[in-house]
PDB file of C-alpha atoms and ligand atoms in Angstrom:
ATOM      1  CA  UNK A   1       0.000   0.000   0.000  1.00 69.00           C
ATOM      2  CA  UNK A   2       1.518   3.484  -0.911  1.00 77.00           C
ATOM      3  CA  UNK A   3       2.516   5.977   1.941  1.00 74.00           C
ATOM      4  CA  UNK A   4       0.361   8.060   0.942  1.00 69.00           C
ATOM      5  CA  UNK A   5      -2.905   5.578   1.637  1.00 78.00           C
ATOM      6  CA  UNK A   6      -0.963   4.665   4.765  1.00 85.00           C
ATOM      7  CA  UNK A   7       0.666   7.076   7.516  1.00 91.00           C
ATOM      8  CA  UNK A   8       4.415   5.556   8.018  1.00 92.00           C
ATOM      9  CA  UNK A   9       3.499   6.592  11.898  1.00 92.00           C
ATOM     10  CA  UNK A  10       0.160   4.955  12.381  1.00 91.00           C
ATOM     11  CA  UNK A  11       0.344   1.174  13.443  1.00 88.00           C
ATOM     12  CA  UNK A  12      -1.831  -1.290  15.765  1.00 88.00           C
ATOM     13  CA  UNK A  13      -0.736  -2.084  18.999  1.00 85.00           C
ATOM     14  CA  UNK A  14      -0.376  -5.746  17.925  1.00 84.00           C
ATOM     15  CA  UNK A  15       2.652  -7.901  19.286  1.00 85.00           C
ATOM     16  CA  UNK A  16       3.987  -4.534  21.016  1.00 89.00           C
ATOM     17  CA  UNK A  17       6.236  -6.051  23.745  1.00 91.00           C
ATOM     18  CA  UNK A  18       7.904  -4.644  26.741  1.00 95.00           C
ATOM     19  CA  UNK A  19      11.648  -3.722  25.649  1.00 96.00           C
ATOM     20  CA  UNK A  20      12.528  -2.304  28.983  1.00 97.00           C
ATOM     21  CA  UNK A  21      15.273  -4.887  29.044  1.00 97.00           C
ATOM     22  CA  UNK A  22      16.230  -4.542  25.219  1.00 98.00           C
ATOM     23  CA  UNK A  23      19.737  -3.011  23.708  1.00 98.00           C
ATOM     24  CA  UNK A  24      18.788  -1.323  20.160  1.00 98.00           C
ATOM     25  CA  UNK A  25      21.545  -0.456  17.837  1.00 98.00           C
ATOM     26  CA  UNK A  26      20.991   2.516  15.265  1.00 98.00           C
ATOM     27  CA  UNK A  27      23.235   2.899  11.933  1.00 99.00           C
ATOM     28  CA  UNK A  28      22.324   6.249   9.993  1.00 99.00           C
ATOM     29  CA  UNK A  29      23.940   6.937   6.826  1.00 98.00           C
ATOM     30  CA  UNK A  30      25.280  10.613   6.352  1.00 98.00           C
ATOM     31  CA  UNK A  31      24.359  11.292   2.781  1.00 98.00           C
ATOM     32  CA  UNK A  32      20.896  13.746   3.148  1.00 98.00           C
ATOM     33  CA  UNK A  33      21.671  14.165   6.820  1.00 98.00           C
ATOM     34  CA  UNK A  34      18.494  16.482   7.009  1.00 98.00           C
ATOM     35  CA  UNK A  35      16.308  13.247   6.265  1.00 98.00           C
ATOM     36  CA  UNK A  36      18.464  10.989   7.895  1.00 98.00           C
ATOM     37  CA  UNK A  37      18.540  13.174  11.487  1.00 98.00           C
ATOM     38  CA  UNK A  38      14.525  13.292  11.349  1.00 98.00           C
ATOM     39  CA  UNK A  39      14.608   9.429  10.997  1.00 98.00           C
ATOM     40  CA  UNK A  40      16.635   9.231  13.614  1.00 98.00           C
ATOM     41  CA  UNK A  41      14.398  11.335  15.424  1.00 98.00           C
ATOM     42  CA  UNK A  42      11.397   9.390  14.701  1.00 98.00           C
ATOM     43  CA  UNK A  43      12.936   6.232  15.669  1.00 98.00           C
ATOM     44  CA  UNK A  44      14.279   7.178  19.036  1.00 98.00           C
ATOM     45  CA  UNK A  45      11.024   8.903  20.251  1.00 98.00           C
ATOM     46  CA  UNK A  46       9.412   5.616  19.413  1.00 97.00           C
ATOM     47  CA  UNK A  47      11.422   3.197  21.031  1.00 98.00           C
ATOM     48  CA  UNK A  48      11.805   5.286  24.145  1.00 98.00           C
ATOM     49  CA  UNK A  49       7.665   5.905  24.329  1.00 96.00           C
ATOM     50  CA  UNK A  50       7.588   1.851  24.504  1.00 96.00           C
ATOM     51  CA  UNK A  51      10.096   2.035  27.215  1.00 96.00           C
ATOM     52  CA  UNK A  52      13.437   1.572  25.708  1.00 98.00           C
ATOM     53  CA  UNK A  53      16.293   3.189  28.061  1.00 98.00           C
ATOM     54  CA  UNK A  54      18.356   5.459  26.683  1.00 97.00           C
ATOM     55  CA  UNK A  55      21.637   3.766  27.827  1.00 98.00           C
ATOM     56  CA  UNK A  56      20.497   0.568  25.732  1.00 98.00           C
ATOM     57  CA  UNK A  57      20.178   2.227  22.192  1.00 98.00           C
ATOM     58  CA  UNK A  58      23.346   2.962  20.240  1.00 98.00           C
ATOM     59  CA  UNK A  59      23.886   4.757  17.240  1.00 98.00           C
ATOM     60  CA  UNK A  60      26.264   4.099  14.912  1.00 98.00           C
ATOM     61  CA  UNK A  61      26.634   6.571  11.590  1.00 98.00           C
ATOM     62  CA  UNK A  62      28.233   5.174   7.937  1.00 99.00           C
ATOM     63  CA  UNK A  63      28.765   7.623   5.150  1.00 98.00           C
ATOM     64  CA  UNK A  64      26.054   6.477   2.850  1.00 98.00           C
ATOM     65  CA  UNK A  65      23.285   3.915   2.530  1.00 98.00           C
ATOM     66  CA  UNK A  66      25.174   1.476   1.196  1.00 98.00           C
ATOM     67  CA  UNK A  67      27.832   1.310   3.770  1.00 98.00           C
ATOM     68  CA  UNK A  68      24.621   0.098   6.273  1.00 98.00           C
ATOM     69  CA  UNK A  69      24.984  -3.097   5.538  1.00 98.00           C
ATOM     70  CA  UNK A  70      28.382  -3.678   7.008  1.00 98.00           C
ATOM     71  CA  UNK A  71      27.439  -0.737   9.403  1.00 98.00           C
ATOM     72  CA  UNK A  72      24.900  -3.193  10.721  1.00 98.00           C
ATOM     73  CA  UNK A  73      26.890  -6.320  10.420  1.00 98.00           C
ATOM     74  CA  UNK A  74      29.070  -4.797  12.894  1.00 98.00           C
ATOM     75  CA  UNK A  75      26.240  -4.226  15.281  1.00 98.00           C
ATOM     76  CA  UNK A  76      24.037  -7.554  14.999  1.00 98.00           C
ATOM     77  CA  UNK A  77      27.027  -9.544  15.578  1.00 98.00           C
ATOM     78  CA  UNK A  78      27.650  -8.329  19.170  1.00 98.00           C
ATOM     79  CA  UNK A  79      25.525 -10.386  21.938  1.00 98.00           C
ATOM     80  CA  UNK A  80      24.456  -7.125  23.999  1.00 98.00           C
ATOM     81  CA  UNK A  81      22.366  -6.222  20.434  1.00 98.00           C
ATOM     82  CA  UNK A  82      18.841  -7.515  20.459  1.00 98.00           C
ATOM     83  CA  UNK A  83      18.047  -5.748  17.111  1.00 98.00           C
ATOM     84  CA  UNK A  84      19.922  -3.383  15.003  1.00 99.00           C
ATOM     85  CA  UNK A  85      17.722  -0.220  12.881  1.00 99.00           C
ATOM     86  CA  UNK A  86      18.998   0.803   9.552  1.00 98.00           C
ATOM     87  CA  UNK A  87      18.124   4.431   8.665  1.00 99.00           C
ATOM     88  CA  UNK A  88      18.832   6.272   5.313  1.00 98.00           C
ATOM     89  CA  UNK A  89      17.606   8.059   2.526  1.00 98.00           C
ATOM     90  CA  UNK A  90      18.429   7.530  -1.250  1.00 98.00           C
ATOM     91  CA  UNK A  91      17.412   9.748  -3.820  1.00 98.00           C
ATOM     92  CA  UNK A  92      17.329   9.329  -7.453  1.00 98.00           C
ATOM     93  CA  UNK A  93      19.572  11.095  -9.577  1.00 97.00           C
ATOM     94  CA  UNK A  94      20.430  10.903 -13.423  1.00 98.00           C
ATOM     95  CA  UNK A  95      21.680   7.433 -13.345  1.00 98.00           C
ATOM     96  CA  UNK A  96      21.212   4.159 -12.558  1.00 98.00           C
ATOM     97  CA  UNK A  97      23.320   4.338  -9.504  1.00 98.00           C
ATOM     98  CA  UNK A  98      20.283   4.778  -7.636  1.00 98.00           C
ATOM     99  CA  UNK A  99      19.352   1.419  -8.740  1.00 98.00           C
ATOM    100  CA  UNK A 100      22.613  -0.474  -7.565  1.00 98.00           C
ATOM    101  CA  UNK A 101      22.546   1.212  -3.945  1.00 98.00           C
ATOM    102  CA  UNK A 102      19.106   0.216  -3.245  1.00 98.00           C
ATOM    103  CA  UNK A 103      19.215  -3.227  -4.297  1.00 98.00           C
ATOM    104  CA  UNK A 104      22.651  -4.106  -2.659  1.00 98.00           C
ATOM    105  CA  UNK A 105      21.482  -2.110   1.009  1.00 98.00           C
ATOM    106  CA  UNK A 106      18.028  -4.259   0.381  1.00 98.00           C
ATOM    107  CA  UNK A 107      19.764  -7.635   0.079  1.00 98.00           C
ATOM    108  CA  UNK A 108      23.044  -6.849   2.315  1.00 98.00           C
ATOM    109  CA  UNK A 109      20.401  -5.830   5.543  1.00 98.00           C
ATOM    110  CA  UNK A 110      18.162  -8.815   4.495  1.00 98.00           C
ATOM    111  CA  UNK A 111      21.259 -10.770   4.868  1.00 98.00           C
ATOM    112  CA  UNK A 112      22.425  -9.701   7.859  1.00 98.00           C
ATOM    113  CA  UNK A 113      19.482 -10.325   9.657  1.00 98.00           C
ATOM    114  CA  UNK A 114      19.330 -13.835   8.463  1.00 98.00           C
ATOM    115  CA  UNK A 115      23.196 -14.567   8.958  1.00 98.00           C
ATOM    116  CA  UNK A 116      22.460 -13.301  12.944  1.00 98.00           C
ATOM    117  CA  UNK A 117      18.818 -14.433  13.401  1.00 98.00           C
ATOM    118  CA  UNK A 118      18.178 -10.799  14.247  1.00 98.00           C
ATOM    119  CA  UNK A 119      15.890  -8.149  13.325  1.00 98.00           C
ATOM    120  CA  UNK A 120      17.902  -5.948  11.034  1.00 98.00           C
ATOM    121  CA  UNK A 121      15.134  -2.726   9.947  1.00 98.00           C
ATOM    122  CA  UNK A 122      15.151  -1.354   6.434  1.00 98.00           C
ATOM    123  CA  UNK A 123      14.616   1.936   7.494  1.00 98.00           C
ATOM    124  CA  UNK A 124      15.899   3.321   3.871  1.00 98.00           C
ATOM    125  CA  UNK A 125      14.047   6.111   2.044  1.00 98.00           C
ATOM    126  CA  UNK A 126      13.752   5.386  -2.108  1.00 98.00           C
ATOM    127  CA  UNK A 127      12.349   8.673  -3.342  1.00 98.00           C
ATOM    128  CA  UNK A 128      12.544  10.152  -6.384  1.00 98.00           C
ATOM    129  CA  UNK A 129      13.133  13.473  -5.118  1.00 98.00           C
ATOM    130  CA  UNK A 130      13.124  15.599  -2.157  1.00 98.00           C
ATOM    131  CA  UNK A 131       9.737  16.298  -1.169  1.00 98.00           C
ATOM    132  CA  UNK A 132       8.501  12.650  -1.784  1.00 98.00           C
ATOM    133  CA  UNK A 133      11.649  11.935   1.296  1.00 98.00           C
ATOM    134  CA  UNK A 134      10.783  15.067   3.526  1.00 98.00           C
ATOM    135  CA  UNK A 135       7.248  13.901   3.241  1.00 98.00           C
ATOM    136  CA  UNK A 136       8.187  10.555   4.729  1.00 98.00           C
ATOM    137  CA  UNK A 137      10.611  11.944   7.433  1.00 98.00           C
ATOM    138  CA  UNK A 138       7.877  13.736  10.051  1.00 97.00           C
ATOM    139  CA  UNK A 139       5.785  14.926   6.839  1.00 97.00           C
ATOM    140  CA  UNK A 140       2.669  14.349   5.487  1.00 96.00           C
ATOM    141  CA  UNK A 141       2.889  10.699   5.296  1.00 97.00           C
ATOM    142  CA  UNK A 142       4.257  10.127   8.597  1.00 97.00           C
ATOM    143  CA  UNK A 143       8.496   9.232   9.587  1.00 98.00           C
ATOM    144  CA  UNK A 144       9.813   6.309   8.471  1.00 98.00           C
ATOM    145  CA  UNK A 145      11.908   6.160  11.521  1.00 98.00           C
ATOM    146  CA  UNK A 146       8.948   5.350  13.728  1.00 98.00           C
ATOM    147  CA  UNK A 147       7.606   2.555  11.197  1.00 98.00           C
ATOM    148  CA  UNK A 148      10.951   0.934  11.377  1.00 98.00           C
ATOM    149  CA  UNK A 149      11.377   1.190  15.141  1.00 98.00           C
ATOM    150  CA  UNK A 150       7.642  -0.136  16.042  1.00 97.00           C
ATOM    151  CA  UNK A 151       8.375  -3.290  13.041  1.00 98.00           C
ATOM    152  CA  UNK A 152      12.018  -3.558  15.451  1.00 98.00           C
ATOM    153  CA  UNK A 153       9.900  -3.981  18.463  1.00 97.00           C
ATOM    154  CA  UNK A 154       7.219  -6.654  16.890  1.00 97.00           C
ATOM    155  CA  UNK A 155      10.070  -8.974  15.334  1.00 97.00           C
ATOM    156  CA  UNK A 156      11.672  -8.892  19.038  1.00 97.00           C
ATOM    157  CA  UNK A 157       8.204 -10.851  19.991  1.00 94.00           C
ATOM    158  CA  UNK A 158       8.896 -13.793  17.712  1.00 94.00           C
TER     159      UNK A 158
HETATM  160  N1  LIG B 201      23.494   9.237  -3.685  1.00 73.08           N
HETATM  161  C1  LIG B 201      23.292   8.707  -2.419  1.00 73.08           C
HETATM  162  C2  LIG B 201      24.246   7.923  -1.782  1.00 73.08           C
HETATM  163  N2  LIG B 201      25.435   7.656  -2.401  1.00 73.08           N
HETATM  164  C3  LIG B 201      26.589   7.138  -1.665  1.00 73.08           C
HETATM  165  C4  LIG B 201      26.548   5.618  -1.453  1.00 73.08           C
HETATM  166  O1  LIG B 201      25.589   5.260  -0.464  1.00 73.08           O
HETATM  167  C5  LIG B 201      27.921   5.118  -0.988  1.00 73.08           C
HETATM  168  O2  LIG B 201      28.270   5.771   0.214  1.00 73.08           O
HETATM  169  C6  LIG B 201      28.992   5.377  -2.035  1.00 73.08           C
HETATM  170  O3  LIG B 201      28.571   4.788  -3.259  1.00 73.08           O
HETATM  171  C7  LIG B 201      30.346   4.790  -1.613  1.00 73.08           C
HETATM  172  O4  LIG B 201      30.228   3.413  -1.352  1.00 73.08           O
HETATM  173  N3  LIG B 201      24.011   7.414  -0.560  1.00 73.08           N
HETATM  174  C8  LIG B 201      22.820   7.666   0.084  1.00 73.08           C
HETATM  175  O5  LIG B 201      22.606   7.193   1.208  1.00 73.08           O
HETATM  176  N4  LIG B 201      21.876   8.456  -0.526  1.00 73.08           N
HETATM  177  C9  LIG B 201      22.067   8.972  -1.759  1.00 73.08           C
HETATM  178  O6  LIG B 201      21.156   9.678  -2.281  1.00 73.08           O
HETATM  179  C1  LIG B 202      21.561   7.646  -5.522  1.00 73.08           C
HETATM  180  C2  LIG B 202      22.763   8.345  -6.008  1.00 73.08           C
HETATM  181  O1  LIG B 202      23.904   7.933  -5.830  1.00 73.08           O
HETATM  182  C3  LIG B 202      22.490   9.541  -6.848  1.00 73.08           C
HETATM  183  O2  LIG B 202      22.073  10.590  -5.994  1.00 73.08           O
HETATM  184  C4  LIG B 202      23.710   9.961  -7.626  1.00 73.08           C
HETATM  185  O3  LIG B 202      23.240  10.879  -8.575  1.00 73.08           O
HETATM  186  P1  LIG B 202      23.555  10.608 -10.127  1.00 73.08           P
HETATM  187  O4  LIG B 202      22.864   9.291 -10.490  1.00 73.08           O
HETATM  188  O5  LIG B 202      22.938  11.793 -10.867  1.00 73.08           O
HETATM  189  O6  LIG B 202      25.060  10.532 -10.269  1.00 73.08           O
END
């Protein structure tokens, strides 16, 4: 369903655990910092509402989204990391290297999370331009960040 049918923010209260006792790691690529830091932002504020303590969520930053892969490799190997959040914003330019970040971040976090048995969050903005990504970071449609920490929090009740 597109964002804009669904707010990124809104979600049901389904499988919503306690994570008083859970260590969160955060990697946030650099590259459109302005998105990224509102991410961030959104992700932080959710996973402290639900009772996350400050001293258990980390953040780690990369230089760009493809670098979160390995970003959160690093994390989601340590045992004091329950789950590991991967937050960053790609925007399409004039060629197709839009194409080759998204699909290598998509199947390097997928893989990561499989390799560790770990929720690893593809918290990773695709837009086409600025607006559609501003929109999606605490705009109209809601913050990504917050989707991506509440879907960190369900996978933690498996
Ligand atoms: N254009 C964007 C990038 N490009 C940088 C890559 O992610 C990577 O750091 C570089 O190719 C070196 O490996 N990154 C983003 O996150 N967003 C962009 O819009
Ligand atoms: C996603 C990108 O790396 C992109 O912003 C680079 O722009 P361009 O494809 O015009 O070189």
């Amino acid at each position: 369903m597109a964002s804009n049918l669904k707010n990124l923010s809104e979600y049901s209260s389904k499988n919503v655990i306690d994570i008083s006792n859970k260590t969160f790691a955060i990697v946030v690529s650099e590259w459109n910092e302005e998105v990224t830091e509102s991410l961030y932002n959104g992700a932080i504020e959710t996973l402290k509402h639900h009772g996350a303590k400050p001293e258990h969520i980390h953040r780690v930053d990369v230089p760009g989204s493809f670098e979160l892969s390995l970003g959160a490799q690093k994390l989601a190997q340590r045992d004091d990391v329950d789950a590991v959040i991967c937050l960053g914003c790609v925007i399409q330019g004039e060629t197709r290297h839009f194409d080759f970040i998204c699909d290598a971040v998509a199947h390097g976090i997928t893989n990561v999370s499989l390799k560790y048995d770990k929720p690893v969050i593809f918290g990773v903005l695709t837009p086409e331009n600025q607006k559609q990504a501003t929109d999606r970071a605490g705009g109209k449609h809601g913050n990504k960040g917050d989707e991506a920490a509440i879907t960190a929090i369900k996978m933690l009740a498996l």
